[in-house]
PDB file of C-alpha atoms and ligand atoms in Angstrom:
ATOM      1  CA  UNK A 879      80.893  17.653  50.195  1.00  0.00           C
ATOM      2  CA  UNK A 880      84.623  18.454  49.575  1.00  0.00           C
ATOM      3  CA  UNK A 881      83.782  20.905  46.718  1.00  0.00           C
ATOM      4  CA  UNK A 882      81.262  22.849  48.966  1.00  0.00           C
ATOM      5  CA  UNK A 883      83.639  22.725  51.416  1.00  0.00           C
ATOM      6  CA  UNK A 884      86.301  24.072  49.119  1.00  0.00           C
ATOM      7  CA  UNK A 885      84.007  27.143  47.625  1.00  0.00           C
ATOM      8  CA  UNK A 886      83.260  28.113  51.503  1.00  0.00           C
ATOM      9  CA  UNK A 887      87.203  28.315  51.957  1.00  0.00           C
ATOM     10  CA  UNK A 888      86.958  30.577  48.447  1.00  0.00           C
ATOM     11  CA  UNK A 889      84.568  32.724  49.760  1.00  0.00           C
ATOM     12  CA  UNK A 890      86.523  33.163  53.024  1.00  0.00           C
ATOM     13  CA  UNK A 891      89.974  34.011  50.967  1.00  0.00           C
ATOM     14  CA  UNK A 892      87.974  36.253  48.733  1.00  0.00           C
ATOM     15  CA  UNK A 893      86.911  38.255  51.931  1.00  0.00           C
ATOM     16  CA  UNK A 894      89.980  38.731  53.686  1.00  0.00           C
ATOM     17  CA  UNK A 895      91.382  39.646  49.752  1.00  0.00           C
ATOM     18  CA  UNK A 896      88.979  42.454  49.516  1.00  0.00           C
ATOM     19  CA  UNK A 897      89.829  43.665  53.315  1.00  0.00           C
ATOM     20  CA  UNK A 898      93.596  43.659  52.401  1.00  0.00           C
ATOM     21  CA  UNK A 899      93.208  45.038  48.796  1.00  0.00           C
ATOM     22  CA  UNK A 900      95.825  42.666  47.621  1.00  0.00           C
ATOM     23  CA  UNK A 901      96.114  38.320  46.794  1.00  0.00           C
ATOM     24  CA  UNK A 902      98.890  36.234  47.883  1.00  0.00           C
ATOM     25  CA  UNK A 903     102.090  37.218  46.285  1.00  0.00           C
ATOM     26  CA  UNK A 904     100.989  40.306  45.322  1.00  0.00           C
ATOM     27  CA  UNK A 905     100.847  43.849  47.078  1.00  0.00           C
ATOM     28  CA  UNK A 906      99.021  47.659  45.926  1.00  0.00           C
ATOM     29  CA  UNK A 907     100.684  50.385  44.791  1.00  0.00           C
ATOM     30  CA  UNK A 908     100.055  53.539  44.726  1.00  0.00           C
ATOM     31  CA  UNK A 909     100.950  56.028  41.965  1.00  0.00           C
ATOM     32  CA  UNK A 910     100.760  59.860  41.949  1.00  0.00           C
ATOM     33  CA  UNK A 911     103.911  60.977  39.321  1.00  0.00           C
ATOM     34  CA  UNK A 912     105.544  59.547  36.232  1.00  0.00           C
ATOM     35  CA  UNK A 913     104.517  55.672  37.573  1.00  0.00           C
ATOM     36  CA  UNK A 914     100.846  57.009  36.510  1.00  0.00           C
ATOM     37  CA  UNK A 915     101.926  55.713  33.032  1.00  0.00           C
ATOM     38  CA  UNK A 916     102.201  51.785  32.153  1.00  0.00           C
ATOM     39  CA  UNK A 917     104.838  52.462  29.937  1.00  0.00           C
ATOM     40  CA  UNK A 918     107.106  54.101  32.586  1.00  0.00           C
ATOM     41  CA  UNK A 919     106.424  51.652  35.515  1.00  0.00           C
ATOM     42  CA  UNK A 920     106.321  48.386  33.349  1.00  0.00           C
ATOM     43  CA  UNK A 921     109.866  49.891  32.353  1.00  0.00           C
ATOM     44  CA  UNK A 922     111.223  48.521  35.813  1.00  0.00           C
ATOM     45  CA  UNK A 923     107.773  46.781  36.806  1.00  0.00           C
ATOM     46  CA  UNK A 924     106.378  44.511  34.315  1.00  0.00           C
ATOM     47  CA  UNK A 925     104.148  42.808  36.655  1.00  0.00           C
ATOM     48  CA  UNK A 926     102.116  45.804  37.373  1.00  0.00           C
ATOM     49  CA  UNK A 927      98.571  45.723  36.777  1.00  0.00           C
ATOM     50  CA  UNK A 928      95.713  48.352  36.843  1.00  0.00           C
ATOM     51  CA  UNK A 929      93.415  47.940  39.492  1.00  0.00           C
ATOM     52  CA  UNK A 930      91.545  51.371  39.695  1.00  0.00           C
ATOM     53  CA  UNK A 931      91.868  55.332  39.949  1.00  0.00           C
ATOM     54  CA  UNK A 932      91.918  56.251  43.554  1.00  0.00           C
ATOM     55  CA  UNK A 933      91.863  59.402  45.499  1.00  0.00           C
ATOM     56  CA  UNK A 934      93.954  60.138  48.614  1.00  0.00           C
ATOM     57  CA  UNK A 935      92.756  62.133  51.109  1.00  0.00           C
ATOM     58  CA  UNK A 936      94.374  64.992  53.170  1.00  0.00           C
ATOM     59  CA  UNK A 937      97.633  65.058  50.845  1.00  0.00           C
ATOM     60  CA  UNK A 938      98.860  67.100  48.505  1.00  0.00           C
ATOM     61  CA  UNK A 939     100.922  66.995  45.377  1.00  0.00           C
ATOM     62  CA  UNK A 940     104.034  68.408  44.894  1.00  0.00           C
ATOM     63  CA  UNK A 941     107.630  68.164  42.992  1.00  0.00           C
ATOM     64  CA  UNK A 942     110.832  68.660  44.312  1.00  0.00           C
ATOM     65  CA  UNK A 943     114.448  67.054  45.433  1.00  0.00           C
ATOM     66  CA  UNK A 944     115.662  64.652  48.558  1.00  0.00           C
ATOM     67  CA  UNK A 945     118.859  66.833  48.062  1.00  0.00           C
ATOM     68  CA  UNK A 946     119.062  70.716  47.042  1.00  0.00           C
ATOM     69  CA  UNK A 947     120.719  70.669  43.477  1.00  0.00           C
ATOM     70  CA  UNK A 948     120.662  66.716  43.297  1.00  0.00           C
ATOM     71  CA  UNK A 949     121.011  65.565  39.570  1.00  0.00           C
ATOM     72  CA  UNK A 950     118.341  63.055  38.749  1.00  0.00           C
ATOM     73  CA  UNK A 951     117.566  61.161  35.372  1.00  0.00           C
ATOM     74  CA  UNK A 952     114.451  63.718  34.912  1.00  0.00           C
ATOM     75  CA  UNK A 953     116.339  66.911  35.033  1.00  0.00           C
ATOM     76  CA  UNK A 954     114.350  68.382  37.457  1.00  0.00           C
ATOM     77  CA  UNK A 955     111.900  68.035  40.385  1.00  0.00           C
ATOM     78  CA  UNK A 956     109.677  64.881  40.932  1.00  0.00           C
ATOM     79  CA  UNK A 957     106.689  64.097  42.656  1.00  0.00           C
ATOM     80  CA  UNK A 958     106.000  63.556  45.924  1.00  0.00           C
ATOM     81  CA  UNK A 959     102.872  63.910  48.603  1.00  0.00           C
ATOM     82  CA  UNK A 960     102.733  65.838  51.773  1.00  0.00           C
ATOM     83  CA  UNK A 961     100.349  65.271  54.408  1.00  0.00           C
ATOM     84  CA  UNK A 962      97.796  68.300  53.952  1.00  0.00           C
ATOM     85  CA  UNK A 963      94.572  68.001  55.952  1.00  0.00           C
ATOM     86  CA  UNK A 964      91.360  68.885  53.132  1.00  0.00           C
ATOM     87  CA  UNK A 965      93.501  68.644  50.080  1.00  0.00           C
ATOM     88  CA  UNK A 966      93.532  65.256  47.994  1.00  0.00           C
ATOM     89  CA  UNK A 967      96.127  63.186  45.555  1.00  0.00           C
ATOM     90  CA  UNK A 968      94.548  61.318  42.469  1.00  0.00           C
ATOM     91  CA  UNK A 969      96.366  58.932  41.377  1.00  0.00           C
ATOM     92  CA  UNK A 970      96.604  54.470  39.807  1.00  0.00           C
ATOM     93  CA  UNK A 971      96.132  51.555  42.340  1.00  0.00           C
ATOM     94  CA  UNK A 972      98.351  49.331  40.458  1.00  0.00           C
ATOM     95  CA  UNK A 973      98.755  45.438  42.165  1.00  0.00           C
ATOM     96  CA  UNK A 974     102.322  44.397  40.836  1.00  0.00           C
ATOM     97  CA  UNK A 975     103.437  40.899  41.878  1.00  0.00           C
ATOM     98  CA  UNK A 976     106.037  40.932  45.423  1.00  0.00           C
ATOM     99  CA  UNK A 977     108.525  40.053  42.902  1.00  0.00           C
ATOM    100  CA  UNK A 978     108.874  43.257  41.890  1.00  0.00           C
ATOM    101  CA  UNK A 979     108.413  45.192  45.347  1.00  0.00           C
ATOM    102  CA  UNK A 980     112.461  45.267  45.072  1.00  0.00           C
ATOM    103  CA  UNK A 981     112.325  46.842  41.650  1.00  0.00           C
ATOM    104  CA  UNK A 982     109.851  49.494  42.633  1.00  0.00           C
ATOM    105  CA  UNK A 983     112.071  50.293  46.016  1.00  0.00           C
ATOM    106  CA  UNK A 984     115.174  50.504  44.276  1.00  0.00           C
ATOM    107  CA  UNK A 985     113.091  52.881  41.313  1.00  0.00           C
ATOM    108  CA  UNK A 986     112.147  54.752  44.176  1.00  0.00           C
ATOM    109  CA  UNK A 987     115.666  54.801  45.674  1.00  0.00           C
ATOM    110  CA  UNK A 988     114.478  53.693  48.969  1.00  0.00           C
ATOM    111  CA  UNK A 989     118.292  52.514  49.828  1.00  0.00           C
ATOM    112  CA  UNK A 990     119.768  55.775  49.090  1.00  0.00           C
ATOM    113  CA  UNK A 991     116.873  57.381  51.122  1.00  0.00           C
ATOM    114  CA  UNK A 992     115.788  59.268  48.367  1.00  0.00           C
ATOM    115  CA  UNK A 993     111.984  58.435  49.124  1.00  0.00           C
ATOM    116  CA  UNK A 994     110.712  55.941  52.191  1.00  0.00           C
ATOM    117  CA  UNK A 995     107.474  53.708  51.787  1.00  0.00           C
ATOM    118  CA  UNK A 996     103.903  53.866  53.736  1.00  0.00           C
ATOM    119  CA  UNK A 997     100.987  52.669  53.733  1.00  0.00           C
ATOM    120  CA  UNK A 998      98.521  54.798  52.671  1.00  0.00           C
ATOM    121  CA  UNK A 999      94.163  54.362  52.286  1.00  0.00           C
ATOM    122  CA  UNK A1000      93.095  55.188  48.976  1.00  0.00           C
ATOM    123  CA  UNK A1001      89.373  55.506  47.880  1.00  0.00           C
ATOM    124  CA  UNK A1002      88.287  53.712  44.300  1.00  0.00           C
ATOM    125  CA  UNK A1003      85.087  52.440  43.165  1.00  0.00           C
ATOM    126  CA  UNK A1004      85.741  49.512  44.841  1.00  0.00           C
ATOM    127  CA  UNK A1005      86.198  50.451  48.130  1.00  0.00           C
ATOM    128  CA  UNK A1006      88.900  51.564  50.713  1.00  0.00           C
ATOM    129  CA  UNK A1007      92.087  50.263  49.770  1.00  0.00           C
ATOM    130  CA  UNK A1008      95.382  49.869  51.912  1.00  0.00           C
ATOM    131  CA  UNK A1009      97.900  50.970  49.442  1.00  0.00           C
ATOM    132  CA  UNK A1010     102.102  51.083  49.548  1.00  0.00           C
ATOM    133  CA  UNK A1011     103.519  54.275  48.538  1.00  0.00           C
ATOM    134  CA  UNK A1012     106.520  56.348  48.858  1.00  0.00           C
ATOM    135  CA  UNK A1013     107.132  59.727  50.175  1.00  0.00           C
ATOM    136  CA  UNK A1014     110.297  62.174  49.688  1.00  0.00           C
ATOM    137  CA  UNK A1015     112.599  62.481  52.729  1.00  0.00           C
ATOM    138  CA  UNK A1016     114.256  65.668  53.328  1.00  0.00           C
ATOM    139  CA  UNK A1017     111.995  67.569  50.798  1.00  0.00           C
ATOM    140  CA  UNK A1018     113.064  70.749  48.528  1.00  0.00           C
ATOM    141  CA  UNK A1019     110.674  72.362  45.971  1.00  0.00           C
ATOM    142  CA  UNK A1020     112.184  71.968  42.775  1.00  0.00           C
ATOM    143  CA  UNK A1021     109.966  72.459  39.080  1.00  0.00           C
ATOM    144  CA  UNK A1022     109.807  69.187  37.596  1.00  0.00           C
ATOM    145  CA  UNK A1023     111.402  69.127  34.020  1.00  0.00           C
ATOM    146  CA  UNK A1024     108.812  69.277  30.924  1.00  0.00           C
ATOM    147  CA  UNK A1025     109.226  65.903  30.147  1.00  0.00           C
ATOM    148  CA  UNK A1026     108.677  64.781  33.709  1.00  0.00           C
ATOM    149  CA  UNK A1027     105.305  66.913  33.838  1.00  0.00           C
ATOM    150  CA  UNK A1028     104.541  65.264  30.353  1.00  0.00           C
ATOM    151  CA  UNK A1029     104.920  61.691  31.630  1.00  0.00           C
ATOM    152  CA  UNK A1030     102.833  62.370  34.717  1.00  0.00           C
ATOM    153  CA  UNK A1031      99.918  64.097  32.380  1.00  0.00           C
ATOM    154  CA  UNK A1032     100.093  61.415  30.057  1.00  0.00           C
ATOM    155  CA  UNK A1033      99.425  58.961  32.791  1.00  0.00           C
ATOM    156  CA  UNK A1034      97.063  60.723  34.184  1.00  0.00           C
ATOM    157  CA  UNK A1035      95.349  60.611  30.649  1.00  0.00           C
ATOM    158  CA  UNK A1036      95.927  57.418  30.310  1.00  0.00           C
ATOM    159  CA  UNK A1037      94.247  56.083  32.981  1.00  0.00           C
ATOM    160  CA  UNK A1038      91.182  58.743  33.468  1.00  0.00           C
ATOM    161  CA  UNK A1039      91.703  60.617  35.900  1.00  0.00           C
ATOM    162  CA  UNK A1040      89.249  63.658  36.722  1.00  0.00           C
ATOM    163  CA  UNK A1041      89.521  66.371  34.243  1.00  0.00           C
ATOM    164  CA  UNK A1042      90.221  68.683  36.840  1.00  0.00           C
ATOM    165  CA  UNK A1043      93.331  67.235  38.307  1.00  0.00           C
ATOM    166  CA  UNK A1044      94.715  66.733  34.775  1.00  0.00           C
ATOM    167  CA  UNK A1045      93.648  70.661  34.264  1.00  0.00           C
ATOM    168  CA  UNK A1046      96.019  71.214  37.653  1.00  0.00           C
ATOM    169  CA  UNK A1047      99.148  68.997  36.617  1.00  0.00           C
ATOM    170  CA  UNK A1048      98.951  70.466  33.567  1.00  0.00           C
ATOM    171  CA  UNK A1049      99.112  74.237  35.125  1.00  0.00           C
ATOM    172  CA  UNK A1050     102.599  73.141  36.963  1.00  0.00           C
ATOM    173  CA  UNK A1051     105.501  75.052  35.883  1.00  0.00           C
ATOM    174  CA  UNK A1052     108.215  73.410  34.453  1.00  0.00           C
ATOM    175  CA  UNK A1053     112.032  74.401  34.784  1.00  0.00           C
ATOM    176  CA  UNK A1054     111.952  74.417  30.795  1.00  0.00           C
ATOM    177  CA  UNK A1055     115.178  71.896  30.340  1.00  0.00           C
ATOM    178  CA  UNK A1056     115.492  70.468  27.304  1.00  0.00           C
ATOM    179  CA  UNK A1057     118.110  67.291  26.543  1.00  0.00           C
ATOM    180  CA  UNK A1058     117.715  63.619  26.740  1.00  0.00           C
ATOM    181  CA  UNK A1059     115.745  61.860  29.916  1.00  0.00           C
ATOM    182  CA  UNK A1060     114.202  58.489  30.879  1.00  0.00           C
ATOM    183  CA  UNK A1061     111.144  60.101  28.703  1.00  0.00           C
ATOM    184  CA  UNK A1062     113.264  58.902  25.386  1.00  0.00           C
ATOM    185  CA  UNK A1063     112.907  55.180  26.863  1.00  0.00           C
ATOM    186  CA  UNK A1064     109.531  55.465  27.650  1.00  0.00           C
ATOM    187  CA  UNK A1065     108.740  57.255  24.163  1.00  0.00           C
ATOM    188  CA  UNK A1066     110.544  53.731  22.426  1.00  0.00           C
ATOM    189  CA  UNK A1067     108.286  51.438  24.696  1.00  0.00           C
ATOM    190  CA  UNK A1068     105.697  53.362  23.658  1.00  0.00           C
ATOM    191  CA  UNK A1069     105.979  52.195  20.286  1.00  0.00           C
ATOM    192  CA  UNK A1070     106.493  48.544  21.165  1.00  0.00           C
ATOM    193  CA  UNK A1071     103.856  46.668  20.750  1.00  0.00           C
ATOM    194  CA  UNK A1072     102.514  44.785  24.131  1.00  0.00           C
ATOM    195  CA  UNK A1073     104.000  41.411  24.878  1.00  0.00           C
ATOM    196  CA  UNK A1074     100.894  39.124  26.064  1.00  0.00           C
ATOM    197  CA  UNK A1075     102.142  36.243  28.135  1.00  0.00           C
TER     198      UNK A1075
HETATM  199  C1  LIG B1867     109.174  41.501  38.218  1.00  0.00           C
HETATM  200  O1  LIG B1867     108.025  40.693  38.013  1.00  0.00           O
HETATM  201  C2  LIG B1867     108.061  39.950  36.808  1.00  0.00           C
HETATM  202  C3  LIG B1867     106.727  39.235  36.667  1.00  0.00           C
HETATM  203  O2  LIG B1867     106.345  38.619  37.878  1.00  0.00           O
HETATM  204  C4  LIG B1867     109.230  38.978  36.831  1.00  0.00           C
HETATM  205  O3  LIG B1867     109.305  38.274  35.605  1.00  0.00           O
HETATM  206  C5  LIG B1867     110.511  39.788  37.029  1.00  0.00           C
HETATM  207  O4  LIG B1867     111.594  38.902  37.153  1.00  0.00           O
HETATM  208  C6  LIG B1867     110.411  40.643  38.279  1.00  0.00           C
HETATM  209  N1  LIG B1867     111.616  41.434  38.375  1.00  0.00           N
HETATM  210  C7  LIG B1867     112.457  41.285  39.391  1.00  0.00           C
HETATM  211  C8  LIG B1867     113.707  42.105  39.304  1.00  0.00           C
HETATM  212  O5  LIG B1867     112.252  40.567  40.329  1.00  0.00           O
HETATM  213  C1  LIG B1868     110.288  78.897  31.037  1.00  0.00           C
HETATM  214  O1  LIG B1868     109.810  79.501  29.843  1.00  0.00           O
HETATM  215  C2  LIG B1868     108.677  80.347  30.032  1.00  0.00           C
HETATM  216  C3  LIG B1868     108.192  80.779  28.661  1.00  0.00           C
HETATM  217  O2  LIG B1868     109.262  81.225  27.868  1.00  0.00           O
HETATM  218  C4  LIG B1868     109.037  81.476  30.962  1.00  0.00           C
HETATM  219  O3  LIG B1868     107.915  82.307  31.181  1.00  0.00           O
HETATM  220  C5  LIG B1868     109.525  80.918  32.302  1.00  0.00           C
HETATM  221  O4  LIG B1868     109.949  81.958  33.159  1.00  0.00           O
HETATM  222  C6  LIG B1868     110.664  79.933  32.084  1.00  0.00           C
HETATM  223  N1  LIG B1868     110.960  79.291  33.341  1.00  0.00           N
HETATM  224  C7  LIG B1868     112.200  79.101  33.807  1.00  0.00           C
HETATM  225  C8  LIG B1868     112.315  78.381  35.096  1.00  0.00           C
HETATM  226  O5  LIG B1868     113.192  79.460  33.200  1.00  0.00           O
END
């Protein structure tokens, strides 16, 4: 009696988990730039998981600065989406735990107004999925650095998606810098070996 009762509650929770995309204590992200690698996001992020690839429609790519000439860690432009009807944004549904929604807002320098979350509806295999993400304020075009544009292939490698889009990111011009950038730390976690917990 109590167990059946228990495994209708289960089935209820599971339904109202798929509607929402995300479990208690956890929330969806979604990535389009260098977060596209585990390496990089697990850098500030460990919690993050990969859920799926997922497509967002009537958006478009692009790089650039919340600030003309603002110095940032990458040396150059980074990504960001604009709302652009028929155009779409591949990117990682990632579910990190809300523990770390402070991490990823401060990564995305949502205090300093740098970039400001939504909530966006991706597409995966699995269905429609409400999604946070973040968006550039104040947007100027900028060329992202190579290493930036290396990150964001890699993860975009990493993960699978469509050849296509990798052909495109890979086609973005760079600003050619060349000095140190967050892409040293993520080259060293590269090479560390996974800690299972
Ligand atoms: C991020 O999440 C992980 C795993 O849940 C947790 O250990 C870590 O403390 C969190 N980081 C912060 C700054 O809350
Ligand atoms: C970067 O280098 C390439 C190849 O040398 C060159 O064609 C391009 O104009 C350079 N870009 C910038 C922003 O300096």
């Amino acid at each position: 009696m109590w167990s059946s009762i228990s495994s209708i509650f289960l089935l209820i929770n599971i339904c109202i988990l798929e509607m929402s995309g995300a479990s208690d204590g956890n929330f969806l992200y979604f990535a389009f730039g260098s977060n596209l690698l585990k390496e990089r996001l697990h850098l500030k992020n460990p919690s993050a998981v990969f859920v799926s690839v997922g497509r967002l429609k009537d958006y478009k790519l692009n790089f650039g600065l919340w600030e003309e000439n603002v110095q940032t860690s990458w040396h150059g432009g980074v990504a960001t989406i604009e709302s652009c009807p028929g155009e779409e944004v591949w990117g990682v549904v990632w579910t990190l735990s809300n523990e770390n929604l402070s991490t990823l807002d401060s990564q995305e320098g949502v205090s300093q107004g740098e970039y400001s979350p939504l909530e966006v509806s991706v597409e995966t295999e699995q269905g429609t999925k409400l999604c946070r993400t973040y968006q550039m304020n104040n947007f100027h075009p900028s060329p992202p650095s190579p290493q930036y544009k290396q990150v964001v292939c890699l993860g975009a490698e990493q993960n699978g998606l469509p050849k296509e889009y990798l052909k495109n990111l890979e086609a973005v011009k760079t600003n050619n810098y060349s000095g140190p950038s967050v892409l040293d730390r993520i080259k060293a976690a590269m090479k560390q070996p996974e800690i299972i917990s």
